Coordinates of C-alpha atoms and ligand atoms in Angstrom, one line a residue:
M163 CA 113.5 121.1 103.0
K164 CA 112.3 118.1 105.2
K165 CA 108.6 117.2 104.9
T166 CA 106.5 114.2 105.9
L167 CA 103.8 113.4 103.2
I168 CA 100.9 111.0 103.4
I169 CA 99.9 109.7 99.9
T170 CA 96.6 107.8 100.1
G171 CA 96.0 105.1 97.6
G172 CA 99.7 104.7 96.9
A173 CA 99.5 101.0 96.0
G174 CA 97.0 101.6 93.3
F175 CA 97.6 102.5 89.6
I176 CA 98.3 106.3 89.7
G177 CA 99.2 106.3 93.4
S178 CA 102.1 103.9 92.8
H179 CA 103.6 106.1 90.1
V180 CA 103.2 109.2 92.4
V181 CA 104.7 107.4 95.3
R182 CA 107.7 106.3 93.2
L183 CA 108.3 109.8 91.8
F184 CA 108.3 111.4 95.2
V185 CA 110.5 108.8 96.9
N186 CA 113.1 108.9 94.2
K187 CA 113.0 112.9 93.6
Y188 CA 112.8 113.9 97.2
P189 CA 115.1 112.0 99.5
N190 CA 114.5 114.6 102.2
Y191 CA 110.8 113.8 102.3
H192 CA 109.4 111.1 104.3
I193 CA 106.6 109.4 102.1
I194 CA 104.0 107.4 103.8
N195 CA 101.9 105.3 101.5
L196 CA 98.6 104.9 103.3
D197 CA 96.5 102.3 101.5
A198 CA 93.7 99.7 102.5
L199 CA 94.9 97.2 99.8
T200 CA 91.6 96.7 98.3
Y201 CA 91.4 94.4 95.1
A202 CA 93.0 97.5 93.3
G203 CA 95.9 97.9 95.6
N204 CA 99.0 96.0 95.0
L205 CA 102.4 96.4 96.7
E206 CA 104.1 94.6 93.9
N207 CA 103.6 97.9 92.1
L208 CA 106.4 99.4 94.4
K209 CA 108.8 96.5 94.7
D210 CA 111.6 98.7 93.4
I211 CA 111.3 101.2 96.1
E212 CA 110.0 99.2 99.1
D213 CA 113.2 99.4 101.0
A214 CA 114.0 103.1 100.4
A215 CA 115.0 104.9 103.5
N216 CA 112.4 107.6 103.1
Y217 CA 109.5 105.3 102.3
T218 CA 106.9 103.7 104.7
F219 CA 103.9 101.7 103.9
V220 CA 100.9 101.8 106.4
K221 CA 97.9 99.6 105.8
A222 CA 95.0 101.7 106.8
D223 CA 91.3 102.3 105.6
I224 CA 90.3 106.0 105.0
T225 CA 86.7 105.2 106.2
D226 CA 88.0 104.2 109.6
P227 CA 88.2 107.6 111.5
E228 CA 90.0 106.1 114.5
G229 CA 92.5 104.2 112.5
I230 CA 93.3 107.2 110.3
K231 CA 93.7 109.5 113.4
T232 CA 96.1 107.1 114.9
V233 CA 98.3 107.1 111.7
F234 CA 98.1 110.9 111.3
E235 CA 99.0 111.5 115.0
Q236 CA 102.0 109.2 114.6
Y237 CA 103.5 110.7 111.4
K238 CA 102.2 114.3 111.7
P239 CA 102.3 114.9 108.0
D240 CA 102.9 118.4 106.5
G241 CA 100.9 117.4 103.4
V242 CA 98.5 114.9 102.0
I243 CA 98.1 113.8 98.5
H244 CA 94.8 112.0 98.4
L245 CA 94.3 109.3 95.7
A246 CA 92.5 106.5 97.6
A247 CA 89.2 105.8 96.0
E248 CA 86.9 103.3 94.4
S249 CA 87.8 104.1 90.8
H250 CA 85.8 102.0 88.4
V251 CA 82.7 103.3 86.8
D252 CA 81.1 99.7 86.1
R253 CA 81.6 98.7 89.7
S254 CA 79.9 101.9 90.8
I255 CA 76.9 100.8 88.9
T256 CA 76.6 97.5 90.6
D257 CA 77.7 98.7 94.0
P258 CA 77.2 102.5 94.6
N259 CA 77.3 102.4 98.3
A260 CA 81.0 101.2 98.2
F261 CA 81.8 104.5 96.3
I262 CA 79.8 106.6 98.6
K263 CA 81.6 105.0 101.6
T264 CA 85.2 105.3 100.4
N265 CA 85.0 108.4 98.0
V266 CA 82.7 110.6 100.1
M267 CA 83.0 109.4 103.6
G268 CA 86.6 108.5 103.3
T269 CA 87.6 112.0 102.1
A270 CA 85.5 113.6 104.8
N271 CA 87.4 111.6 107.5
L272 CA 90.8 112.6 106.1
L273 CA 89.5 116.3 106.0
N274 CA 88.3 116.1 109.6
T275 CA 91.6 114.4 110.5
V276 CA 93.8 117.1 109.1
K277 CA 91.6 119.9 110.5
E278 CA 92.1 118.4 113.9
L279 CA 95.7 117.7 113.6
W280 CA 96.8 121.0 112.1
K281 CA 94.4 123.0 114.4
G282 CA 94.2 126.1 112.2
D283 CA 98.0 126.3 112.0
F284 CA 98.3 125.9 108.3
E285 CA 101.8 127.2 107.7
G286 CA 103.5 124.9 105.3
K287 CA 100.5 122.5 105.2
R288 CA 98.7 121.4 102.0
F289 CA 95.8 118.9 101.3
Y290 CA 95.9 117.8 97.6
H291 CA 92.7 116.2 96.4
V292 CA 93.2 114.1 93.1
S293 CA 89.9 114.1 91.2
T294 CA 88.6 113.2 87.7
D295 CA 87.2 115.0 84.5
E296 CA 84.1 112.8 85.0
V297 CA 82.7 115.3 87.6
Y298 CA 81.9 117.6 84.6
G299 CA 79.6 115.1 83.0
S300 CA 79.4 114.4 79.3
L301 CA 80.3 116.6 76.2
G302 CA 78.6 116.8 72.9
A303 CA 80.8 116.6 69.7
E304 CA 82.3 120.1 70.5
G305 CA 84.0 121.8 73.4
F306 CA 86.2 121.1 76.3
F307 CA 86.0 120.9 80.0
L308 CA 87.3 124.0 81.8
E309 CA 88.1 124.5 85.4
T310 CA 84.9 126.7 85.4
T311 CA 82.6 124.1 83.8
P312 CA 79.8 123.4 86.2
Y313 CA 79.7 120.0 87.8
D314 CA 77.2 117.5 86.2
P315 CA 78.2 114.0 87.3
Q316 CA 76.3 111.1 85.6
S317 CA 77.4 107.9 87.3
P318 CA 77.7 106.9 91.0
Y319 CA 81.5 107.1 90.6
S320 CA 81.4 110.6 89.3
A321 CA 78.8 111.7 91.8
S322 CA 81.0 110.4 94.6
K323 CA 84.0 112.2 93.2
A324 CA 82.0 115.4 92.8
A325 CA 80.7 115.2 96.4
S326 CA 84.3 114.7 97.6
D327 CA 85.5 117.7 95.6
H328 CA 82.7 119.8 97.1
F329 CA 83.7 118.7 100.5
V330 CA 87.4 119.7 100.1
R331 CA 86.4 123.1 98.7
A332 CA 83.9 123.6 101.6
Y333 CA 86.7 122.8 104.1
G334 CA 88.9 125.4 102.4
N335 CA 86.2 128.0 102.5
T336 CA 84.9 127.3 106.0
Y337 CA 88.0 126.4 108.0
G338 CA 90.7 127.9 105.8
L339 CA 92.2 124.5 105.0
P340 CA 94.9 125.0 102.3
F341 CA 94.0 122.7 99.4
V342 CA 94.7 122.2 95.7
L343 CA 92.5 120.0 93.5
T344 CA 93.1 118.6 90.1
N345 CA 90.6 117.0 87.6
C346 CA 92.4 114.7 85.3
S347 CA 91.3 112.7 82.1
N348 CA 91.7 109.0 81.4
N349 CA 95.1 107.7 82.5
Y350 CA 96.9 104.6 80.9
G351 CA 100.2 103.0 81.5
P352 CA 102.0 100.2 83.5
N353 CA 100.2 98.8 86.6
H354 CA 96.8 99.8 85.3
F355 CA 94.2 97.2 86.7
P356 CA 93.0 95.1 83.8
E357 CA 89.2 95.9 84.5
K358 CA 89.8 99.2 82.6
L359 CA 89.6 99.5 78.8
I360 CA 93.3 99.6 77.7
P361 CA 94.8 96.8 80.1
L362 CA 91.8 94.7 79.7
F363 CA 92.0 94.7 76.0
I364 CA 95.8 94.3 75.9
N365 CA 95.3 91.1 78.1
N366 CA 92.4 89.9 75.9
I367 CA 94.2 90.3 72.6
K368 CA 97.2 88.5 74.1
N369 CA 95.0 85.5 75.1
N370 CA 92.7 85.7 72.0
K371 CA 89.6 86.4 74.1
P372 CA 86.6 88.7 73.0
L373 CA 87.1 92.4 73.2
P374 CA 83.7 93.6 74.7
V375 CA 83.1 97.1 73.2
Y376 CA 80.2 98.9 74.9
G377 CA 77.4 100.2 72.7
D378 CA 78.4 101.6 69.3
G379 CA 82.0 102.1 70.3
K380 CA 81.9 105.7 69.4
Y381 CA 82.4 107.1 72.9
T382 CA 85.4 109.3 73.2
R383 CA 88.0 109.5 76.0
D384 CA 91.1 111.8 76.3
W385 CA 94.0 109.6 77.2
L386 CA 97.1 110.7 79.3
Y387 CA 100.2 108.7 80.2
V388 CA 100.1 108.0 83.9
I389 CA 103.7 109.2 84.4
D390 CA 102.7 112.6 83.0
H391 CA 99.8 112.6 85.5
A392 CA 102.3 111.9 88.3
R393 CA 104.6 114.8 87.1
A394 CA 101.6 117.1 87.0
I395 CA 100.7 116.1 90.6
D396 CA 104.3 116.9 91.6
I397 CA 104.1 120.4 90.0
V398 CA 100.7 121.3 91.4
F399 CA 101.6 120.1 94.9
H400 CA 104.8 122.2 95.0
K401 CA 103.8 125.2 92.8
G402 CA 99.9 125.2 92.7
K403 CA 98.2 128.2 94.3
N404 CA 96.2 127.4 97.5
G405 CA 92.4 127.0 96.7
E406 CA 92.9 126.6 93.0
T407 CA 91.7 123.9 90.7
Y408 CA 93.8 122.6 87.6
N409 CA 92.6 120.5 84.8
I410 CA 95.1 117.8 83.6
G411 CA 94.9 116.2 80.1
G412 CA 96.8 115.5 77.0
F413 CA 94.5 116.9 74.3
N414 CA 94.4 113.3 73.0
E415 CA 91.0 112.2 72.2
W416 CA 90.2 108.8 70.8
Q417 CA 86.9 107.1 70.0
N418 CA 86.9 103.8 71.8
I419 CA 86.7 101.8 68.6
E420 CA 89.5 103.7 66.9
L421 CA 91.6 103.1 70.0
V422 CA 90.8 99.4 70.1
K423 CA 91.8 99.1 66.4
L424 CA 95.2 100.9 67.2
L425 CA 95.7 98.5 70.1
I426 CA 95.0 95.5 67.8
K427 CA 97.5 96.8 65.3
E428 CA 100.4 97.3 67.8
M429 CA 99.6 94.0 69.7
D430 CA 99.4 92.0 66.4
K431 CA 102.8 93.3 65.5
Q432 CA 104.2 92.5 69.0
L433 CA 102.8 89.1 68.9
G434 CA 104.1 88.3 65.4
R435 CA 100.4 87.9 64.0
P436 CA 99.5 89.2 60.5
E437 CA 98.1 92.7 60.7
G438 CA 94.4 92.8 61.6
T439 CA 94.2 89.2 62.9
S440 CA 92.8 90.1 66.3
E441 CA 90.0 92.4 64.8
K442 CA 87.8 89.3 64.8
L443 CA 87.9 89.6 68.6
I444 CA 86.0 92.8 68.5
T445 CA 82.5 92.0 70.1
Y446 CA 79.9 94.8 70.5
I447 CA 78.0 94.2 73.8
K448 CA 75.2 96.1 75.6
D449 CA 76.1 99.6 76.7
R450 CA 77.1 100.8 80.0
P451 CA 74.0 102.3 81.7
G452 CA 74.2 106.2 81.5
H453 CA 77.5 106.0 79.6
D454 CA 79.1 109.4 79.1
R455 CA 79.6 110.1 75.4
R456 CA 82.7 112.3 75.4
Y457 CA 85.2 113.8 77.7
A458 CA 87.9 116.3 76.6
I459 CA 90.1 118.3 78.9
D460 CA 91.3 121.9 78.3
A461 CA 94.6 121.8 80.1
T462 CA 95.7 125.3 79.1
K463 CA 95.7 126.7 82.7
I464 CA 98.2 124.2 84.1
K465 CA 100.4 124.8 81.0
N466 CA 100.3 128.6 81.2
E467 CA 100.5 128.9 85.0
L468 CA 102.6 126.1 86.1
G469 CA 104.5 125.1 82.8
W470 CA 103.3 121.6 82.9
E471 CA 102.7 119.6 79.6
P472 CA 102.7 115.9 78.6
S473 CA 106.3 114.6 78.0
V474 CA 105.4 111.7 75.8
T475 CA 103.3 111.2 72.7
F476 CA 100.4 108.9 72.7
E477 CA 102.4 106.5 70.4
Q478 CA 105.4 106.4 72.7
G479 CA 103.1 106.0 75.8
L480 CA 101.1 103.3 74.3
S481 CA 104.0 101.4 73.1
Q482 CA 105.7 101.5 76.5
T483 CA 102.6 100.3 78.0
I484 CA 102.1 97.4 75.7
Q485 CA 105.7 96.5 76.3
W486 CA 105.3 96.6 80.0
Y487 CA 102.3 94.2 79.9
M488 CA 104.3 91.8 77.6
D489 CA 107.3 92.0 80.1
N490 CA 105.1 91.6 83.3
E491 CA 103.1 88.4 82.6
E492 CA 103.4 87.4 86.3
W493 CA 102.0 90.7 87.5
L494 CA 99.1 90.4 85.1
S495 CA 98.3 86.6 86.0
E496 CA 98.5 87.5 89.7
V497 CA 95.9 90.3 89.5
T498 CA 93.7 88.4 87.0
S499 CA 93.3 85.3 89.2
G500 CA 90.9 84.7 92.0
N501 CA 88.3 87.3 92.8
Y502 CA 88.9 89.3 89.6
Q503 CA 87.9 86.3 87.5
K504 CA 84.6 86.1 89.2
Y505 CA 84.1 89.9 88.8
Y506 CA 84.8 89.5 85.2
E507 CA 82.4 86.6 84.7
K508 CA 79.6 88.6 86.3
Q509 CA 80.3 91.9 84.6
Y510 CA 80.4 90.4 81.1
A511 CA 77.5 87.9 81.5
S512 CA 75.1 88.8 78.7
Ligands
LIG289 P1 92.9 102.4 91.6 O1 91.6 101.8 91.9 O2 94.0 101.7 90.7 O3 93.6 102.6 93.0 C1 93.0 103.0 94.2 C2 93.8 102.7 95.5 O4 93.1 103.2 96.5 C3 94.1 101.2 95.6 O5 95.4 101.0 96.0 C4 93.1 100.8 96.8 O6 93.7 99.8 97.6 C5 93.1 102.2 97.7 N1 91.9 102.4 98.4 C6 90.6 102.1 98.0 N2 89.7 102.2 99.0 C7 90.5 102.6 100.1 C8 90.3 102.9 101.5 N3 89.0 102.8 101.9 N4 91.3 103.2 102.3 C9 92.6 103.4 101.8 N5 92.9 103.0 100.5 C10 91.9 102.6 99.7 O7 92.7 104.0 91.2 P2 93.5 104.9 90.2 O8 93.0 104.7 88.9 O9 95.0 104.8 90.5 O10 92.9 106.3 90.6 C11 93.6 106.9 91.7 C12 92.8 108.3 91.9 O11 92.9 109.1 90.8 C13 91.3 108.1 92.3 O12 91.0 109.0 93.2 C14 90.6 108.5 91.0 O13 89.3 108.9 91.1 C15 91.5 109.4 90.3 N6 91.6 109.5 88.9 C16 91.8 108.3 88.1 C17 91.9 108.5 86.8 C18 92.1 107.1 85.9 O14 92.1 107.2 84.7 N7 92.4 106.0 86.4 C19 91.8 109.7 86.2 C20 91.6 110.8 86.9 C21 91.5 110.7 88.3
LIG290 O1 88.0 110.2 82.9 C1 88.8 109.7 84.0 C2 88.2 108.4 84.5 O2 88.7 107.5 83.5 C3 88.7 108.0 85.9 O3 88.2 109.0 86.7 C4 88.2 106.6 86.2 O4 88.7 106.3 87.5 C5 88.7 105.7 85.2 O5 88.2 104.4 85.4 C6 88.3 106.1 83.8 O6 86.8 106.0 83.5 P1 86.2 105.4 82.2 O7 84.9 104.9 82.5 O8 86.3 106.5 81.1 O9 87.4 104.3 81.9 P2 87.1 102.8 81.4 O10 88.5 102.2 81.1 O11 86.2 101.9 82.3 O12 86.4 102.9 80.0 C7 86.9 103.7 78.9 C8 86.0 103.6 77.9 O13 85.8 102.3 77.3 C9 84.4 103.9 78.3 O14 83.8 104.6 77.2 C10 83.8 102.6 78.4 C11 84.5 101.7 77.4 N1 84.6 100.3 77.8 C12 85.2 100.0 78.9 C13 85.3 98.6 79.3 C14 86.0 98.4 80.7 C15 84.3 99.4 76.8 O15 83.8 99.6 75.8 N2 84.4 98.0 77.2 C16 85.0 97.7 78.4 O16 85.1 96.4 78.6

């Protein structure tokens, strides 16, 4: 079946994997990658598919209502998969307004735009909102986030994502907008911007730079390979029930410090260094303000109802990720030059 889909944030980390999957898997779909190309957006991520007949890139900002209306009226999408966002918690602590603007206002603009474009004729239409497990807040030592867990966001980032989730559901309830929403745990994999833990530490181990571990290092995250997230988005977009929420995660919890030690072990092996050499790089630094202690997703619903589960183990995913960063030095040096260096100096100034 022919379809036109707008994927927002398609030049970013997760978005680029979603765009690639859809462009390759659905030759009958016209995939429009709508992205403002902020510091996190990089068209190098999509070099391999940029000339595909069913792919179009449009540079546009979701916070610009007129610009967005023009793009949507031109392409008349049947569906939207919305990933564009400011995504880094530390940046939300230093500049919350950017997160309110993009994540809340930007999402509201998209909702208003499709409401006007589809004019109540929702046959074959779908708005897919990609969200995060951080909206549920922080867990103690026990338990998991379920789809029914009450929202309790703790950072400006998670508050902005929670607000956007509420707007999506409100437009579903009030205007009948057909939507699906997913809350996913921490992703890792190729093309991950090296401000986030795993790619930052891979880069720093490689370059013999300090590994800045926040607080006591005993914070826990639930890691999922990005390609498995993209597979889940494909399945939910096509098979998810209207108005439903699905949690996505790999039942793969790691304390930060244990993960850092695993990264060191794998990287030292890759770099031909004696085991444990890079442990001396571990540097405990002041904690992230309001740092959530533990995230853990219960992904039973998506498994039971839609048949999705991760396709790779953490060991396989991590080893493919390390290999990708070793093989893509140019990508890494491009994104770590310029403005990013300035951000890095400011973020980690003691
Ligand atoms: P990212 O920061 O790597 O990419 C974000 C993309 O959005 C970039 O290409 C950027 O240019 C684009 N963008 C930002 N502001 C924009 C604007 N105003 N208009 C148009 N485009 C804009 O983010 P990511 O890690 O790939 O996350 C993608 C989505 O998935 C986000 O909504 C995030 O909240 C969600 N999510 C991320 C994770 C994770 O672990 N990274 C986990 C769960 C959910
Ligand atoms: O849970 C999903 C979320 O995961 C997504 O919604 C976010 O977009 C994504 O950025 C990620 O948020 P986190 O804050 O969990 O990811 P980050 O990589 O920034 O940090 C992971 C953990 O590592 C966290 O406990 C903070 C810690 N950390 C991070 C950095 C960058 C450090 O100890 N040192 C660091 O330098």
